[in-house]
Amino acid sequence: MHSDLSDIMRITTLMQQVLEIVRGYFNIDYPPDAPSYPRFVIHLKFFALRMLNNSAAVSDDTSLHDIARSRCGQACGCVDKIERYLAENWCYHLSAEERMYLILHIERIRKEAVAQIRDCGEA
């Protein structure tokens, strides 16, 4: 039971830290009604589980990662910061596939936050 609680605490800590990195990087508040936020949180939960179990998502095909990187430059910078955090604090390095998924989720969050700011400014 102790290890289960310990794993839950580690997963929660990791998720909170990544969410804080994204929030701070873009200086945004997560839109509470944004559909991409719960998906991102779920992705982070399963990412943390895979990371702690040393079962990273790995693929030989980097073409989707290359496309995501070329189209989502701001999100890439944020993922670079997350990757540094993971390397320094968890001794973990992201695979290209994990980077791609983080880039896509973070880009959706960023766009929704920008849209919310824009909509609030017009109201």
Coordinates of N, CA and C in Angstrom, one line a residue:
M1 N 0.8 -1.2 0.0 CA 0.0 0.0 0.0 C 0.9 1.2 0.0
H2 N 2.0 1.2 0.7 CA 2.8 2.4 0.8 C 3.4 2.8 -0.6
S3 N 3.8 1.8 -1.4 CA 4.3 2.1 -2.7 C 3.2 2.7 -3.6
D4 N 2.0 2.2 -3.5 CA 0.9 2.7 -4.3 C 0.7 4.2 -3.9
L5 N 0.7 4.5 -2.7 CA 0.5 5.9 -2.3 C 1.7 6.8 -2.7
S6 N 2.9 6.2 -2.6 CA 4.0 6.9 -3.1 C 4.0 7.2 -4.6
D7 N 3.5 6.2 -5.4 CA 3.4 6.4 -6.8 C 2.4 7.5 -7.1
I8 N 1.3 7.5 -6.4 CA 0.2 8.5 -6.6 C 0.8 9.9 -6.3
M9 N 1.5 10.0 -5.3 CA 2.1 11.3 -4.9 C 3.1 11.7 -6.0
R10 N 3.9 10.8 -6.5 CA 4.9 11.2 -7.5 C 4.2 11.6 -8.8
I11 N 3.1 10.9 -9.2 CA 2.4 11.2 -10.4 C 1.7 12.6 -10.2
T12 N 1.1 12.8 -9.1 CA 0.5 14.1 -8.8 C 1.5 15.2 -8.9
T13 N 2.6 15.0 -8.2 CA 3.7 16.1 -8.3 C 4.1 16.4 -9.7
L14 N 4.4 15.3 -10.4 CA 4.8 15.5 -11.8 C 3.8 16.3 -12.6
M15 N 2.6 15.9 -12.5 CA 1.5 16.5 -13.3 C 1.4 18.0 -12.9
Q16 N 1.4 18.3 -11.6 CA 1.3 19.7 -11.1 C 2.5 20.5 -11.6
Q17 N 3.7 20.0 -11.6 CA 4.9 20.7 -12.1 C 4.8 21.0 -13.6
V18 N 4.4 20.0 -14.3 CA 4.2 20.2 -15.8 C 3.2 21.3 -16.1
L19 N 2.0 21.2 -15.4 CA 1.0 22.2 -15.6 C 1.5 23.6 -15.2
E20 N 2.3 23.7 -14.1 CA 2.8 24.9 -13.7 C 3.8 25.5 -14.7
I21 N 4.6 24.6 -15.3 CA 5.6 25.0 -16.3 C 4.8 25.7 -17.5
V22 N 3.8 25.0 -17.9 CA 3.0 25.5 -19.1 C 2.3 26.8 -18.7
R23 N 1.7 26.9 -17.5 CA 1.1 28.1 -17.1 C 2.1 29.3 -17.1
G24 N 3.2 29.0 -16.5 CA 4.2 30.1 -16.4 C 4.8 30.5 -17.7
Y25 N 5.1 29.5 -18.5 CA 5.7 29.7 -19.8 C 4.9 30.7 -20.7
F26 N 3.6 30.4 -20.7 CA 2.7 31.3 -21.5 C 2.0 32.4 -20.7
N27 N 2.2 32.4 -19.4 CA 1.6 33.3 -18.6 C 0.0 33.3 -18.8
I28 N -0.5 32.1 -18.6 CA -1.9 31.9 -18.9 C -2.6 31.3 -17.7
D29 N -3.9 31.5 -17.6 CA -4.7 30.6 -16.7 C -5.5 29.7 -17.6
Y30 N -5.6 28.4 -17.2 CA -6.3 27.5 -18.0 C -7.8 27.8 -18.0
P31 N -8.3 27.9 -19.2 CA -9.8 28.1 -19.3 C -10.5 27.0 -18.7
P32 N -11.3 27.2 -17.7 CA -12.0 26.1 -17.0 C -12.9 25.3 -17.9
D33 N -13.5 25.9 -18.9 CA -14.5 25.3 -19.8 C -13.8 24.8 -21.1
A34 N -12.5 24.9 -21.2 CA -11.8 24.6 -22.4 C -11.8 23.0 -22.5
P35 N -12.2 22.5 -23.7 CA -12.2 21.0 -23.8 C -10.9 20.4 -23.8
S36 N -9.8 21.1 -24.2 CA -8.5 20.5 -24.3 C -7.8 20.4 -22.9
Y37 N -8.3 21.1 -21.9 CA -7.6 21.0 -20.6 C -7.8 19.7 -20.0
P38 N -9.0 19.1 -19.9 CA -9.1 17.8 -19.3 C -8.4 16.7 -20.1
R39 N -8.4 16.9 -21.4 CA -7.6 15.9 -22.2 C -6.1 16.0 -21.9
F40 N -5.6 17.2 -21.7 CA -4.2 17.4 -21.4 C -3.9 16.8 -20.0
V41 N -4.8 17.0 -19.0 CA -4.6 16.4 -17.7 C -4.5 14.9 -17.8
I42 N -5.4 14.3 -18.5 CA -5.5 12.8 -18.7 C -4.2 12.4 -19.4
H43 N -3.8 13.1 -20.4 CA -2.5 12.7 -21.1 C -1.4 12.8 -20.1
L44 N -1.3 13.8 -19.3 CA -0.2 13.9 -18.3 C -0.2 12.7 -17.3
K45 N -1.4 12.3 -16.9 CA -1.5 11.2 -16.0 C -0.9 10.0 -16.6
F46 N -1.3 9.6 -17.8 CA -0.8 8.4 -18.4 C 0.7 8.6 -18.8
F47 N 1.1 9.8 -19.1 CA 2.5 10.0 -19.4 C 3.3 9.7 -18.1
A48 N 2.8 10.3 -17.0 CA 3.5 10.0 -15.7 C 3.6 8.6 -15.3
L49 N 2.5 7.9 -15.6 CA 2.5 6.4 -15.3 C 3.5 5.7 -16.2
R50 N 3.5 6.0 -17.4 CA 4.5 5.4 -18.3 C 5.9 5.7 -17.9
M51 N 6.1 7.0 -17.6 CA 7.5 7.4 -17.2 C 7.9 6.7 -15.9
L52 N 7.1 6.6 -14.9 CA 7.5 6.0 -13.7 C 7.6 4.5 -13.8
N53 N 7.0 3.9 -14.8 CA 7.1 2.4 -15.1 C 8.2 2.2 -16.2
N54 N 8.9 3.2 -16.6 CA 9.9 3.1 -17.6 C 9.4 2.4 -18.9
S55 N 8.2 2.8 -19.3 CA 7.6 2.3 -20.5 C 7.2 3.4 -21.5
A56 N 8.2 4.2 -21.9 CA 8.0 5.4 -22.7 C 7.3 5.0 -24.0
A57 N 6.5 5.9 -24.6 CA 6.0 5.8 -25.9 C 7.1 6.0 -26.9
V58 N 7.4 5.0 -27.7 CA 8.5 5.1 -28.6 C 8.0 4.7 -30.0
S59 N 8.5 5.4 -31.0 CA 8.2 5.1 -32.4 C 9.4 5.5 -33.2
D60 N 9.6 4.7 -34.3 CA 10.7 5.0 -35.2 C 10.4 6.1 -36.1
D61 N 9.1 6.4 -36.3 CA 8.6 7.4 -37.3 C 8.6 8.8 -36.6
T62 N 9.5 9.6 -37.0 CA 9.5 11.0 -36.4 C 8.8 12.0 -37.3
S63 N 8.2 11.6 -38.4 CA 7.6 12.6 -39.3 C 6.5 13.4 -38.7
L64 N 5.7 12.8 -37.8 CA 4.6 13.6 -37.2 C 5.3 14.6 -36.2
H65 N 6.3 14.2 -35.5 CA 7.0 15.1 -34.6 C 7.6 16.3 -35.3
D66 N 8.2 16.0 -36.5 CA 8.8 17.1 -37.3 C 7.7 18.1 -37.8
I67 N 6.5 17.6 -38.1 CA 5.4 18.4 -38.5 C 4.9 19.3 -37.4
A68 N 4.7 18.6 -36.2 CA 4.3 19.4 -35.0 C 5.3 20.4 -34.6
R69 N 6.6 20.1 -34.7 CA 7.6 21.0 -34.4 C 7.6 22.2 -35.3
S70 N 7.4 22.0 -36.6 CA 7.5 23.1 -37.5 C 6.2 24.0 -37.4
R71 N 5.1 23.5 -37.0 CA 3.9 24.2 -36.9 C 3.5 24.8 -35.6
C72 N 4.2 24.4 -34.5 CA 3.8 24.8 -33.2 C 5.1 25.3 -32.4
G73 N 5.7 26.3 -33.0 CA 7.0 26.7 -32.4 C 6.9 27.2 -31.0
Q74 N 5.9 27.9 -30.6 CA 5.8 28.3 -29.2 C 5.6 27.1 -28.2
A75 N 4.8 26.2 -28.6 CA 4.6 25.0 -27.8 C 5.9 24.2 -27.7
C76 N 6.7 24.2 -28.8 CA 8.0 23.5 -28.7 C 8.9 24.1 -27.7
G77 N 9.0 25.4 -27.6 CA 9.8 26.0 -26.6 C 9.4 25.6 -25.2
C78 N 8.1 25.5 -25.0 CA 7.5 25.1 -23.7 C 7.9 23.6 -23.4
V79 N 7.8 22.8 -24.4 CA 8.2 21.4 -24.2 C 9.7 21.2 -24.0
D80 N 10.5 22.1 -24.6 CA 11.9 22.1 -24.3 C 12.1 22.4 -22.8
K81 N 11.4 23.3 -22.2 CA 11.5 23.6 -20.8 C 11.0 22.5 -19.9
I82 N 10.0 21.8 -20.3 CA 9.5 20.6 -19.6 C 10.5 19.5 -19.7
E83 N 11.1 19.4 -20.8 CA 12.2 18.3 -21.0 C 13.4 18.6 -20.1
R84 N 13.8 19.8 -20.0 CA 14.9 20.2 -19.0 C 14.5 19.9 -17.6
Y85 N 13.3 20.2 -17.2 CA 12.8 19.9 -15.9 C 12.8 18.4 -15.6
L86 N 12.3 17.6 -16.6 CA 12.3 16.2 -16.4 C 13.7 15.6 -16.3
A87 N 14.6 16.1 -17.1 CA 16.0 15.6 -17.1 C 16.6 16.0 -15.7
E88 N 16.4 17.2 -15.2 CA 17.1 17.7 -14.0 C 16.5 17.1 -12.8
N89 N 15.2 16.9 -12.8 CA 14.5 16.5 -11.5 C 14.0 15.0 -11.5
W90 N 13.9 14.4 -12.7 CA 13.4 13.0 -12.7 C 14.4 12.1 -13.5
C91 N 15.5 12.7 -14.0 CA 16.5 11.9 -14.8 C 15.7 11.1 -15.9
Y92 N 14.9 11.9 -16.6 CA 14.1 11.3 -17.7 C 14.2 12.2 -18.9
H93 N 14.3 11.5 -20.1 CA 14.4 12.2 -21.4 C 13.2 11.8 -22.2
L94 N 12.6 12.7 -22.8 CA 11.4 12.5 -23.7 C 11.8 11.8 -25.0
S95 N 11.0 10.9 -25.4 CA 11.1 10.3 -26.8 C 10.5 11.3 -27.7
A96 N 10.8 11.2 -29.0 CA 10.2 12.1 -30.0 C 8.7 12.0 -30.0
E97 N 8.2 10.8 -29.8 CA 6.7 10.6 -29.8 C 6.1 11.3 -28.6
E98 N 6.7 11.2 -27.4 CA 6.2 11.9 -26.2 C 6.3 13.4 -26.4
R99 N 7.4 13.9 -27.0 CA 7.5 15.4 -27.3 C 6.3 15.8 -28.3
M100 N 6.1 15.0 -29.3 CA 5.0 15.3 -30.2 C 3.7 15.5 -29.5
Y101 N 3.3 14.5 -28.7 CA 2.0 14.5 -28.0 C 2.0 15.7 -27.1
L102 N 3.0 16.0 -26.3 CA 3.0 17.2 -25.5 C 2.9 18.5 -26.3
I103 N 3.6 18.6 -27.4 CA 3.5 19.8 -28.3 C 2.1 20.0 -28.7
L104 N 1.4 18.9 -29.2 CA 0.0 19.1 -29.7 C -0.9 19.5 -28.6
H105 N -0.8 18.8 -27.4 CA -1.7 19.2 -26.3 C -1.5 20.6 -25.8
I106 N -0.2 21.0 -25.7 CA 0.1 22.3 -25.2 C -0.3 23.4 -26.2
E107 N -0.2 23.1 -27.5 CA -0.6 24.1 -28.5 C -2.1 24.3 -28.5
R108 N -2.9 23.2 -28.3 CA -4.3 23.4 -28.1 C -4.7 24.3 -26.9
I109 N -4.0 24.0 -25.8 CA -4.3 24.8 -24.6 C -3.9 26.3 -24.8
R110 N -2.8 26.5 -25.5 CA -2.3 27.9 -25.8 C -3.3 28.6 -26.6
K111 N -3.8 27.9 -27.7 CA -4.7 28.6 -28.6 C -6.0 28.9 -27.9
E112 N -6.5 28.0 -27.0 CA -7.8 28.2 -26.3 C -7.6 29.4 -25.3
A113 N -6.4 29.5 -24.7 CA -6.2 30.6 -23.7 C -6.1 31.9 -24.5
V114 N -5.5 31.9 -25.6 CA -5.4 33.1 -26.4 C -6.8 33.6 -26.9
A115 N -7.6 32.6 -27.3 CA -8.9 32.9 -27.8 C -9.8 33.5 -26.6
Q116 N -9.6 32.9 -25.4 CA -10.4 33.4 -24.3 C -10.0 34.8 -23.9
I117 N -8.7 35.1 -24.0 CA -8.2 36.5 -23.7 C -8.8 37.4 -24.7
R118 N -8.8 37.0 -26.0 CA -9.3 37.8 -27.1 C -10.8 38.1 -26.9
D119 N -11.5 37.0 -26.6 CA -13.0 37.1 -26.4 C -13.3 38.0 -25.2
C120 N -12.5 38.0 -24.1 CA -12.8 38.8 -22.9 C -12.5 40.3 -23.3
G121 N -11.5 40.5 -24.1 CA -11.2 41.9 -24.5 C -12.2 42.5 -25.4
E122 N -13.0 41.7 -26.1 CA -14.0 42.2 -27.0 C -15.3 42.4 -26.3
A123 N -15.5 41.8 -25.1 CA -16.8 41.9 -24.4 C -17.0 43.2 -23.7

